[in-house]
Amino acid sequence: MNVVSYRPKPEELAYTFGGRPAVARIQPGTIVEMYTEDCFAGRVTSVDDLPSRVCDFPYLNPVTGPFHVDGAEPGDTLALHLVCVEPARDWAVSTTFPHFGALTGTHTTAMLTPPLDEVVWLYDVDVAAGVVRYHARRSDFTAELPLDPMHGTVGVAPGASEARMTITPDAHGGNMDSPELRAGVTVYLGVNVSGGLFAIGDGHARQGHGEVCGTAVETAMNTVVAVELIKGVITPWPRMEDDAHLMSTGSARPLEDAYRISQHDLVTWAAYLTGLDVLDAYQLVSQIGEAPVGNVCDTNYTMVARLPKSVLGGPAVYESAHDRLRALGREYLAQR
Amino acid sequence: MNVVSYRPKPEELAYTFGGRPAVARIQPGTIVEMYTEDCFAGRVTSVDDLPSRVCDFPYLNPVTGPFHVDGAEPGDTLALHLVCVEPARDWAVSTTFPHFGALTGTHTTAMLTPPLDEVVWLYDVDVAAGVVRYHARRSDFTAELPLDPMHGTVGVAPGASEARMTITPDAHGGNMDSPELRAGVTVYLGVNVSGGLFAIGDGHARQGHGEVCGTAVETAMNTVVAVELIKGVITPWPRMEDDAHLMSTGSARPLEDAYRISQHDLVTWAAYLTGLDVLDAYQLVSQIGEAPVGNVCDTNYTMVARLPKSVLGGPAVYESAHDRLRALGREYLAQR
Amino acid sequence: MNVVSYRPKPEELAYTFGGRPAVARIQPGTIVEMYTEDCFAGRVTSVDDLPSRVCDFPYLNPVTGPFHVDGAEPGDTLALHLVCVEPARDWAVSTTFPHFGALTGTHTTAMLTPPLDEVVWLYDVDVAAGVVRYHARRSDFTAELPLDPMHGTVGVAPGASEARMTITPDAHGGNMDSPELRAGVTVYLGVNVSGGLFAIGDGHARQGHGEVCGTAVETAMNTVVAVELIKGVITPWPRMEDDAHLMSTGSARPLEDAYRISQHDLVTWAAYLTGLDVLDAYQLVSQIGEAPVGNVCDTNYTMVARLPKSVLGGPAVYESAHDRLRALGREYLAQR
Amino acid sequence: MNVVSYRPKPEELAYTFGGRPAVARIQPGTIVEMYTEDCFAGRVTSVDDLPSRVCDFPYLNPVTGPFHVDGAEPGDTLALHLVCVEPARDWAVSTTFPHFGALTGTHTTAMLTPPLDEVVWLYDVDVAAGVVRYHARRSDFTAELPLDPMHGTVGVAPGASEARMTITPDAHGGNMDSPELRAGVTVYLGVNVSGGLFAIGDGHARQGHGEVCGTAVETAMNTVVAVELIKGVITPWPRMEDDAHLMSTGSARPLEDAYRISQHDLVTWAAYLTGLDVLDAYQLVSQIGEAPVGNVCDTNYTMVARLPKSVLGGPAVYESAHDRLRALGREYLAQR
């Protein structure tokens, strides 16, 4: 088993997809162990650390990478299987942030009203108990919420010689903030540049649908990824697969366009996999498809379109990459 | 137990919320048994019945009602508990419809491209097996999908002397097309006119999230509703409650505004129920709230914001109307 | 010349399109002299009259009418020519209004931020000088702006048995808030119910594009309208014509859909009038069409698509109704 | 007078803002003479040159530059005065383009409908007569439209280490496609990187509002720009000034957010320039502001907010850079 470990120093964190050299070259079939910092670059450590004071824009939402996958060329697809996503700390933070979030004016949805108060919440992350513990700031109210670790940000270098802030989700992936990005899922990303140059960050101990206040339960992660390269297969928008579902994503504004992209991709993908006529696939997805919301707060909004594989008769997807990567991941975990 | 039965003749079906006299007056505490026609007014009965030929716009999406609830006045809330929602036929239909649906130009998202083909799919509804059976039109592909009966359309007369097509969801309810509107849920609707004037229709044997092609698995329903009146409590947008969750809805365009309305209502409602500061509630909903999509095809789009009651400590909601109506529904079912 | 005069008593003002009986029946070819109240129903008369205190929702944006045009049936078009629009007072008001306007959270673009301050501005309306005079509230700054009287709200009863608040613009017209609705323009409205039932209100001494703060320079008007009926011609969305331009409108959200509707209508209308292929018309409109913004603050947003008639070779439009009505209006003015 | 001339070879054309070295260094106060290619990189030369065949995505919308302005640092503002914008050819082209334009499904507003036909229109550009001549493709119809040369694309390197396709408008400028970008206007762009790195392209012999079909009357240009640097003044979004107006821009989706950004910037800028209270400025802009539409077809949509300078009392703007650059441009033209 080919295992590569990488823990970035603070100055090695990346703040764009594209525009940066790889931190490592890996072969397809490799397991990558990595450490990811939280979206505040670890600078918010108490309720007194207001992000607008301790963070320097645009040094937000760092990712670990990028990793160059040998042989990856435009027109191929990278398969990244999240073997495990484990909180690296026993605490996490979440905040409001001036002009960010779904229920406040932003730099885009520009308003003359003043921003909401900037407040920090500190969570306990209790991996053993499988919970995160919420503490209200203005009363004694507390609540235990299920731990459900995931990555907000997974992506590759974009095409067209672009470099994009890691906070932006688009066709190259990026900050999709979908709770589906948890251990056990395989992410498929279309390759735009030689090596693909994938990177991962923005760990969440858990998040709600849409990340309405703008941030999730943000924490550092120890994450393990199994990587495959699928040659000659184009992936127009990030897709995901878990044991039971196929998923397409779309990231755009307005939110209905994110919905349209994701549903369009799922419909045409289902038609391709099954030989169904496109309108027949449209009908089928209409009745059994789900649409879990990713984010409704970033520079683009994200929606996921999800379909049970069983309803399609369990087609072979991406040359069965998910099954192989799942097996590889189990083997890795068994040896660890 | 006070039980009222009502089965509309075709000419008694309603096509607006508001602007119509009540078909019956009921007391709070009543059980209403009703029959609802499908969204095509029952005119599409085979794959050869193209809706653009057999239906007359605007006679689409009929509802059964409206029902006048004695004592209901503006500023009150109606609680409608769906005791059962049972398909009244062993078949159902779904269609594409010219200039309707999320992945085609519409009269609003106006395009110069021609419409998609108009196609009808006929489903078997097998209540005993708990499935609906999909048959592709352009191949032999079939699939069994879980039966999950629900109503696309539940609402009251709007305020401001308006009358609205039943196809439109807004603050008065209407065609929200949320799969949450299944048996076991209590819907809370703010009263805008004397008697409230609620009506129900658009039964779906099941639907996916967003009703992407524009129609669900459409069928007639035998539906039983238990009704309560909560005096002096305002409900700004339709809310729902089941045994485990509180839900707020929003219907608007663009879709992010439907999201904003529903999340804003859920956050402020949670703060009200728990005494939490609004920003504390915003944070809590951000991490544990769900956002199941209703429709992304109607004249307004609908999103639902959902929160486990447990995380709020199980507060008493609407004077515990859901618990009482649930008990009344069980009593009714036991006697039937 | 057939002239009808109508001045509504306060209790005769209408607050919906549809759902109301006509205040008068008129023949095609009639001149209607009417008085319209301002959008506050005349209740805001000083800077101390905050609308949230002196107005009762939903009694906002009253219109004068509706007028029944003899012979008008669904499938016909009403042509309303604005002969003159004259301020009925030497003052006007404008205000911010809680949760209304483009740069604040609203009931639809729901925000947790508090609303902007509610402020009233009192304008001098100096018809002789052709200006309105702005006075800042929090300094001594003043400015003279050109007088340009217009009506924010012109419409007919909607179809599908609907009744809509006058504040909403849609396919039936309504609160489009386009500065094009000034004297000299002919408005074409598709008839949805017998008699058409047109009504007019919401006079503005002038307004900017989009009515960004939510209200214009609001005042009562003495308005004269010349009316024609065009039998057997359908008008899908309100259109306008002045001596030099054809105009289509669209009202929807998001704003790009209002743009799409208006441009789609203008392209297909231009193709119809000239015999051009639709793509040829699309190309032509793309290069010479204008898109003056109506409102970006109401329940639907409005855009206008405008084309010089000269570029189409001066086609006969609606059986040359504009030319006839313009002549009739001049005759009326000469006799007055 | 310091004059720099630059005519890029085909391989020197730039396809991103950011991510590229400067083609020349210039001093503030310099006049730059440049040649710009059309948005097809000059490859569409007849009605048989379909862009999808002769162009290679992403090599669309080339710009000339970038130019490094000595002394420009983040926090400063570049003032670019368009001295002249002159068609470099006596012909121009416009096209539909699959999945591009406002009245067709796109990669973002994803639809299952097939794209519109791809068609090329060839225009005569008659500078002497001051017209462009349109020829219908599917009939003999022709029309003369006023020549009104402008640049669709003007921008600087974005911040946050981003590189963006030239087709995208955002806070750094880019493909705003506003007809205001004609000779006589001064564009103000906030500097994000050392040298600012401005570039210009996408000449249009004229365009309508919104560029509804996706392309304007596209041609190469000989353009002259006078450049100043304003130290220590931040410009959040591109602004423009001509002899009579101040203009702010916003580029975003949905279109109402582009409107909000541009109006918000104009309101706060007007308040800053005059000392008016922000709500007083909001009111004033509401009544006298215009909102000319830029594009409703690119990856972000663009709106402009325009205000007569006279209404503000003719304040000194950006240290009167426009007046100085206008004088410099006249001096250059007199000497040419």
CSV table of C-alpha atoms in Angstrom, one decimal, chain B residues 15-16 18-19 57-59 106-112 159-166 168 237 251-254 256-258 260-261 264 267-268 278-279 282 300-301, chain C residues 15-16 18-19 57-59 106-112 159-166 168 237 251-254 256-258 260-261 264 267-268 278-279 282 300-301:
chain,number,residue,atom,x,y,z
B,15,TYR,CA,-59.2,26.7,-8.5
B,16,THR,CA,-58.3,29.6,-6.2
B,18,GLY,CA,-59.9,33.1,-1.7
B,19,GLY,CA,-62.7,34.5,-3.7
B,57,PHE,CA,-56.0,26.3,-18.3
B,58,PRO,CA,-56.6,27.7,-15.6
B,59,TYR,CA,-58.6,24.7,-14.5
B,106,THR,CA,-41.1,28.7,-18.8
B,107,HIS,CA,-43.4,31.6,-19.1
B,108,THR,CA,-41.3,33.3,-16.5
B,109,THR,CA,-37.8,32.0,-17.3
B,110,ALA,CA,-38.7,32.9,-20.9
B,111,MET,CA,-36.6,31.3,-23.6
B,112,LEU,CA,-36.6,31.2,-27.4
B,159,GLY,CA,-55.3,38.3,3.1
B,160,ALA,CA,-55.6,41.7,1.5
B,161,SER,CA,-58.8,40.5,-0.4
B,162,GLU,CA,-56.6,38.5,-2.7
B,163,ALA,CA,-57.6,35.4,-4.6
B,164,ARG,CA,-54.7,33.3,-5.8
B,165,MET,CA,-54.5,30.4,-8.3
B,166,THR,CA,-54.1,27.1,-6.4
B,168,THR,CA,-49.2,29.4,-6.4
B,237,TRP,CA,-45.8,31.6,7.1
B,251,SER,CA,-42.3,30.3,-0.9
B,252,ALA,CA,-40.7,33.0,-3.1
B,253,ARG,CA,-38.3,33.5,-6.0
B,254,PRO,CA,-35.4,33.4,-6.3
B,256,GLU,CA,-32.6,31.6,-1.9
B,257,ASP,CA,-35.4,33.9,-0.8
B,258,ALA,CA,-37.6,30.9,-0.1
B,260,ARG,CA,-34.3,32.9,3.7
B,261,ILE,CA,-37.9,33.1,4.7
B,264,HIS,CA,-35.7,33.3,9.3
B,267,VAL,CA,-34.7,30.9,13.8
B,268,THR,CA,-37.1,33.4,15.3
B,278,VAL,CA,-31.9,35.4,18.3
B,279,LEU,CA,-28.3,35.1,17.4
B,282,TYR,CA,-29.4,31.4,14.5
B,300,ASN,CA,-43.1,30.6,-6.4
B,301,TYR,CA,-40.5,28.1,-5.2
C,15,TYR,CA,-56.8,47.9,-3.4
C,16,THR,CA,-56.9,44.9,-5.7
C,18,GLY,CA,-59.9,41.7,-9.8
C,19,GLY,CA,-62.5,40.8,-7.2
C,57,PHE,CA,-51.8,47.4,5.7
C,58,PRO,CA,-53.1,46.3,3.2
C,59,TYR,CA,-54.7,49.6,2.4
C,106,THR,CA,-37.8,42.6,3.3
C,107,HIS,CA,-40.4,40.1,4.1
C,108,THR,CA,-39.2,38.1,1.1
C,109,THR,CA,-35.4,38.7,1.3
C,110,ALA,CA,-35.7,38.0,5.0
C,111,MET,CA,-32.9,39.2,7.2
C,112,LEU,CA,-32.2,39.2,10.9
C,159,GLY,CA,-57.3,35.9,-15.3
C,160,ALA,CA,-57.9,32.6,-13.6
C,161,SER,CA,-60.4,34.2,-11.2
C,162,GLU,CA,-57.5,35.8,-9.3
C,163,ALA,CA,-57.6,39.1,-7.4
C,164,ARG,CA,-54.2,40.6,-6.7
C,165,MET,CA,-53.0,43.4,-4.4
C,166,THR,CA,-52.4,46.5,-6.4
C,168,THR,CA,-48.0,43.5,-7.3
C,237,TRP,CA,-47.7,41.0,-21.1
C,251,SER,CA,-42.6,41.4,-14.0
C,252,ALA,CA,-41.1,38.5,-12.1
C,253,ARG,CA,-38.3,37.5,-9.7
C,254,PRO,CA,-35.4,37.2,-10.0
C,256,GLU,CA,-33.3,38.4,-14.9
C,257,ASP,CA,-36.6,36.7,-15.4
C,258,ALA,CA,-38.3,40.1,-15.7
C,260,ARG,CA,-36.2,37.6,-20.0
C,261,ILE,CA,-39.9,38.0,-20.3
C,264,HIS,CA,-38.7,37.6,-25.2
C,267,VAL,CA,-38.2,39.8,-29.9
C,268,THR,CA,-41.2,37.8,-30.9
C,278,VAL,CA,-37.1,35.0,-34.7
C,279,LEU,CA,-33.3,34.6,-34.5
C,282,TYR,CA,-33.2,38.4,-31.5
C,300,ASN,CA,-42.4,41.3,-8.4
C,301,TYR,CA,-39.6,43.3,-10.2
